XYZ file of C-alpha atoms in Angstrom:
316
model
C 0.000 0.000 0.000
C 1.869 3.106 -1.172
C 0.667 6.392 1.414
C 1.332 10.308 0.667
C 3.866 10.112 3.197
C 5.853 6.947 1.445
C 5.742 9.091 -1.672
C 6.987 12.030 -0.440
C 9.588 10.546 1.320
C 10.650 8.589 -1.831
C 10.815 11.055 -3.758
C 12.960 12.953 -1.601
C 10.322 16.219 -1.041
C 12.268 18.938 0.846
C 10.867 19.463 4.318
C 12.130 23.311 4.765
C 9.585 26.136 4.684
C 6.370 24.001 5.091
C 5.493 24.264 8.940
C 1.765 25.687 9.795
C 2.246 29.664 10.288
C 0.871 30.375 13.807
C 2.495 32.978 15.820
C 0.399 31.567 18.983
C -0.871 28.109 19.673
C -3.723 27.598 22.363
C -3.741 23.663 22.928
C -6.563 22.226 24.853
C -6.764 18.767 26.247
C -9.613 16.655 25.136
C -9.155 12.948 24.857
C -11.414 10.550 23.266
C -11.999 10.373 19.494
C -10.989 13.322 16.814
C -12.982 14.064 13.703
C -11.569 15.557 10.916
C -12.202 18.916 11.823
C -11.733 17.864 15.807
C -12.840 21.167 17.059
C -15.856 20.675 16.207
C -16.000 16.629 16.090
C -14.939 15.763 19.329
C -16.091 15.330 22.756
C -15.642 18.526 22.727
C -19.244 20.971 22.907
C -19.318 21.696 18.783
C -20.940 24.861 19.843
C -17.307 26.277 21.719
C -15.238 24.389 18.977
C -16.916 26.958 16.704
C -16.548 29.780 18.846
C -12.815 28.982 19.362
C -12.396 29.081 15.674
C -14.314 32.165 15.240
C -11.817 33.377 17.842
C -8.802 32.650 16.520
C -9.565 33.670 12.983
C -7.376 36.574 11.749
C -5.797 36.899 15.380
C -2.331 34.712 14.493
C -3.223 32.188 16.892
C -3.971 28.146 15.886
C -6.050 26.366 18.104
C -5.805 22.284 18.406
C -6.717 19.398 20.832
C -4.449 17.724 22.485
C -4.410 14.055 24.142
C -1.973 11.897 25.920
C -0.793 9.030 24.061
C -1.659 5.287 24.170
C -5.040 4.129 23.604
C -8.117 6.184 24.073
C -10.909 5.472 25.917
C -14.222 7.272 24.273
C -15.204 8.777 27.800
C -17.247 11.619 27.415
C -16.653 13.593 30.645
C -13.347 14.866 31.323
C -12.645 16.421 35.261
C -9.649 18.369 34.423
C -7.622 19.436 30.981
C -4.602 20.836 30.760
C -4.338 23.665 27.966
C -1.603 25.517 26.888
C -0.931 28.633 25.152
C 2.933 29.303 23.696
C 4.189 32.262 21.920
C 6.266 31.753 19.052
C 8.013 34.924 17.828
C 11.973 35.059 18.898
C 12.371 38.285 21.779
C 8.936 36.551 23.168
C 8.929 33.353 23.293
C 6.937 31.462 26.181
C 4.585 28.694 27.167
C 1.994 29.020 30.021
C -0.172 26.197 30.806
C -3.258 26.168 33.020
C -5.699 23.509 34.107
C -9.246 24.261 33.817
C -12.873 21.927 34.497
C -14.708 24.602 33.086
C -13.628 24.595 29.136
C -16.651 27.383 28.413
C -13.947 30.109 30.111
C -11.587 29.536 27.152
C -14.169 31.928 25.678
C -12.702 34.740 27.839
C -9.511 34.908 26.249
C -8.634 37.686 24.437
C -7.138 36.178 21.040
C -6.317 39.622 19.801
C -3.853 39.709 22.733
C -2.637 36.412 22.776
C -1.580 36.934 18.700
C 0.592 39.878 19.667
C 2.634 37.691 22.276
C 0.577 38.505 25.605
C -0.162 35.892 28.097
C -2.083 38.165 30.668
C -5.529 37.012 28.921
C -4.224 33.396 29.108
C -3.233 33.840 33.081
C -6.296 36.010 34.184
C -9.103 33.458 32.495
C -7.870 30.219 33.456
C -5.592 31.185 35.975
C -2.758 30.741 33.847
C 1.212 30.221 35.039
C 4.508 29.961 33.019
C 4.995 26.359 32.192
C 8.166 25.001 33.782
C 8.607 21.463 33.170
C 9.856 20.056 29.797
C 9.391 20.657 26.094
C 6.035 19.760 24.505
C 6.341 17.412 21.212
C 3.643 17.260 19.738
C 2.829 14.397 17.310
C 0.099 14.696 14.787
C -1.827 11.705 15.198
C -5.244 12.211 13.461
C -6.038 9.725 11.487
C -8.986 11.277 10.468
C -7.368 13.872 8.588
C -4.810 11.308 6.949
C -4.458 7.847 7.819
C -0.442 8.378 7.519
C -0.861 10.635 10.646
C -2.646 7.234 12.743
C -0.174 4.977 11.210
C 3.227 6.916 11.604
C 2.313 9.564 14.565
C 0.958 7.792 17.096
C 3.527 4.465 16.987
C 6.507 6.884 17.484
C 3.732 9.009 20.717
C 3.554 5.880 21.909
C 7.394 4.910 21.462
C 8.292 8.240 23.090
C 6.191 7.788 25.906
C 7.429 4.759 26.364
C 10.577 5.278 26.812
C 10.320 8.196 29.698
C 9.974 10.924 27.790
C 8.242 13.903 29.096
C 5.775 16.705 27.022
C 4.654 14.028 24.219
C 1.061 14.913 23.273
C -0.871 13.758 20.407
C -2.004 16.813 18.438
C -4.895 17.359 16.010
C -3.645 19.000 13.153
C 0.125 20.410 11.859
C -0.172 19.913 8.519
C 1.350 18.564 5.864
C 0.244 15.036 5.945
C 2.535 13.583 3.514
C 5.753 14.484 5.801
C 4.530 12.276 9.241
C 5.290 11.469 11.565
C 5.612 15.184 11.966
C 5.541 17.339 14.948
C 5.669 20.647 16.629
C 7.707 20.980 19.449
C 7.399 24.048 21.628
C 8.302 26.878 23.526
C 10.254 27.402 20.515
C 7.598 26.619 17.992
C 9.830 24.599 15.438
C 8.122 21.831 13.181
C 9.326 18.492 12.289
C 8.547 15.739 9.624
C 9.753 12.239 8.809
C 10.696 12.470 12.484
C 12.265 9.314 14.218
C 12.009 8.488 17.923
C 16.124 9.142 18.760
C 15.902 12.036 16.711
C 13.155 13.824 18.573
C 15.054 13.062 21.811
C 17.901 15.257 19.776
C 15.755 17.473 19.234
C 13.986 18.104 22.951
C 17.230 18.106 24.217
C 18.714 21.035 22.161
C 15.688 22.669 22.913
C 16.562 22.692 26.956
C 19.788 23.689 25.781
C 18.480 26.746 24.057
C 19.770 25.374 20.469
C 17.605 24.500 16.874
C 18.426 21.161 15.056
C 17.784 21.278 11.736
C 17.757 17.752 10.192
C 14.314 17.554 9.447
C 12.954 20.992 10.523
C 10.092 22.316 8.405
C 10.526 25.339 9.753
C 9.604 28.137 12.658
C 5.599 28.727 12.743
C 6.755 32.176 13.753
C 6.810 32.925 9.909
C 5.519 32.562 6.003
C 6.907 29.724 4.500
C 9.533 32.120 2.712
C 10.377 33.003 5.466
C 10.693 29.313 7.668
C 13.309 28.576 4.492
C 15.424 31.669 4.973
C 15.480 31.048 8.079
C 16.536 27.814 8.683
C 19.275 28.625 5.350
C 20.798 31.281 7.340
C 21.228 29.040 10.423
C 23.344 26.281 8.157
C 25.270 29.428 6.144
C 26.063 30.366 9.561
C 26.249 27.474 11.622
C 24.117 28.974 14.165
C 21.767 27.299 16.247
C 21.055 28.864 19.022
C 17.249 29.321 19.343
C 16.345 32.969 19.324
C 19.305 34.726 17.713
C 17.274 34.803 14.299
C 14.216 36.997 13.471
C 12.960 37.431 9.581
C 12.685 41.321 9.889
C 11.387 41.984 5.832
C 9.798 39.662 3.357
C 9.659 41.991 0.289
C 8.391 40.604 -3.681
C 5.183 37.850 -3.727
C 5.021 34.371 -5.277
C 7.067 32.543 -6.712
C 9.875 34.869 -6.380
C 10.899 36.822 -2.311
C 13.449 38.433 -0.523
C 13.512 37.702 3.014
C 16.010 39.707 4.980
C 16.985 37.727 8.034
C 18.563 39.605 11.597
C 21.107 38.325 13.969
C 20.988 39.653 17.648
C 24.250 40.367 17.090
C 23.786 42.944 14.083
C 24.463 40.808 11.467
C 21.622 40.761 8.544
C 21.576 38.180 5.645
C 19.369 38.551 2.299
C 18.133 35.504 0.914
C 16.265 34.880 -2.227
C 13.699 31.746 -2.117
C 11.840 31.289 -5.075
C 8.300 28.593 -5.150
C 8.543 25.835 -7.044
C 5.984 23.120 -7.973
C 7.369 19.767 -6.561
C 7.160 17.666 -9.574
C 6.433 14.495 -10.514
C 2.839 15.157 -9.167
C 2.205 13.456 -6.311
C -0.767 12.553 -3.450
C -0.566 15.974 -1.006
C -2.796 13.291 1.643
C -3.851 9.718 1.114
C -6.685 9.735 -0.971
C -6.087 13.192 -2.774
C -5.602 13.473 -6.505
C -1.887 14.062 -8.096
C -0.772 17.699 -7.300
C 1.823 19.432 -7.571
C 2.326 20.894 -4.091
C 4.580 24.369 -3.559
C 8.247 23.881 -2.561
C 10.359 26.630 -1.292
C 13.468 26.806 -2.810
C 16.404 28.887 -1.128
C 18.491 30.469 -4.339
C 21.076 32.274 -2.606
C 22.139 33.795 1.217
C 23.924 37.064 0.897
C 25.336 38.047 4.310
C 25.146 42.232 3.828
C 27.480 44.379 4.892
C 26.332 47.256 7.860
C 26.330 50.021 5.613
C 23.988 47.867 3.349
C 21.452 47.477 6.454
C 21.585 50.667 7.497
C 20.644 51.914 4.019
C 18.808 49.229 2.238
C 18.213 50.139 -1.417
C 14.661 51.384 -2.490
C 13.697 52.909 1.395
């Protein structure tokens, strides 16, 4: 049986530049079956998954369920969920996590806020705290959506769990089918695919140690896909992986063709050209799907510019 994500992986699909763009996620626990749109076919009340989405709309936040791994018993009542919120934008990142009985006070979040990268909303509604433990992984595991993310996602949950390690969560919805086992792991808000059990151990622990890996990183949900490829270009041009020394500061030009100027802490600035492509030959973008030709982003060339150049950039 040949899946999306067999074909993808075959045929050698670059992962760079396709994470979900969400500058906020707001995670809520709710375990039991997910539909394919879970917020609103779950256990969860349809009527709040709606209003969450309404929400979130246009405010730079994602919203997704989240359930421990291992098998799922369909109960319908949960006591307690945790929920998170994380902020994803390097200068601000955090994660705050709350535990709530009452899911209905979600509603008195203020998504505008949370977008911009403030957790006040998160901490006065649900009585919110800055999340101290471990990283979260989250692995897409909704089969729903894409059978590859039931048969691929939740073995390597499972194998994670198994093995001790702490923050695994099954997630709704990254994206990208075709790349799973794929995950998001946060505070830092980096995506995965094609991910392998010792490598996501790499992974969480460079992310207590304040550093990016980039084998196999789709990219930072902090930006556009032009902008997740510059990104992670610049960190291999300049072998630098520490986690929040990059920002994308200007994405200038529209498809296929960008400039993305990329910031060091330090003062440096880089301008990198990433032009979209058409990954060719066609191929399933989810089991089931017709051929397509799904957008690739392609990183041209990395120009590290000189100070005078930032200070004056041509055309402003």
């Amino acid at each position: 049986m040949s899946t999306c994500a067999k074909v993808s992986r075959d045929l050698e699909e670059p992962l760079a530049g396709t994470a979900a763009t969400a500058r906020t996620w707001l995670l809520v626990e709710q375990p039991g079956p997910w539909g394919a749109k879970a917020l609103t076919s779950s256990h969860l009340d349809p009527a709040l998954g709606r209003a969450l989405e309404r929400a979130a709309e246009g405010a730079g936040v994602r919203v997704a369920l989240i359930r421990r791994p291992g098998r799922h018993a369909d109960c319908h009542t949960v006591a307690e969920r945790q929920v998170y919120a994380a902020h994803t934008t390097p200068g601000n990142v955090w994660l705050h996590k709350a535990t709530t009985s009452d899911p209905e006070r979600l509603l008195e979040l203020d998504f505008t806020e949370l977008g911009e990268g403030l957790p006040g909303t998160f901490d006065a509604a649900l009585d919110g705290a800055p999340h101290t433990g471990d990283p979260l992984a989250l692995v897409c595991t909704n089969g729903k959506r894409d059978r590859c993310c039931a048969l691929l996602g939740r073995p390597l949950a499972a194998e994670l769990a198994a093995s001790g390690v702490d923050g695994i969560w099954e997630v709704t919805h990254l994206g990208g089918h075709r790349f799973s086992p794929t995950l998001l792991v946060l505070p830092f808000g980096y995506a995965y695919g094609r991910a392998e059990a010792h490598a996501v151990k790499e992974i969480l622990q460079g992310v207590r140690e304040g550093r990016v890996v980039t084998e196999g990183c789709r990219g930072s949900s902090a930006w556009e896909r032009p902008g997740q490829a510059a990104e992670l270009a610049v960190r291999t041009a300049a072998h630098e992986d520490a986690a929040g020394a990059l920002s994308v500061v200007r994405t200038e030009g529209s498809a296929p063709r960008w400039e993305v100027t990329v910031a060091h802490t330090d003062g440096r600035h880089w301008l990198v050209t990433v032009a979209q492509g058409a990954a060719l030959p066609p191929r399933p973008e989810s089991c089931g799907s017709a051929l397509g030709s799904p957008a690739r982003m392609d990183v041209m060339a990395v120009r590290e510019l000189s100070r005078t150049a930032v200070a004056h950039p041509a055309g402003h």
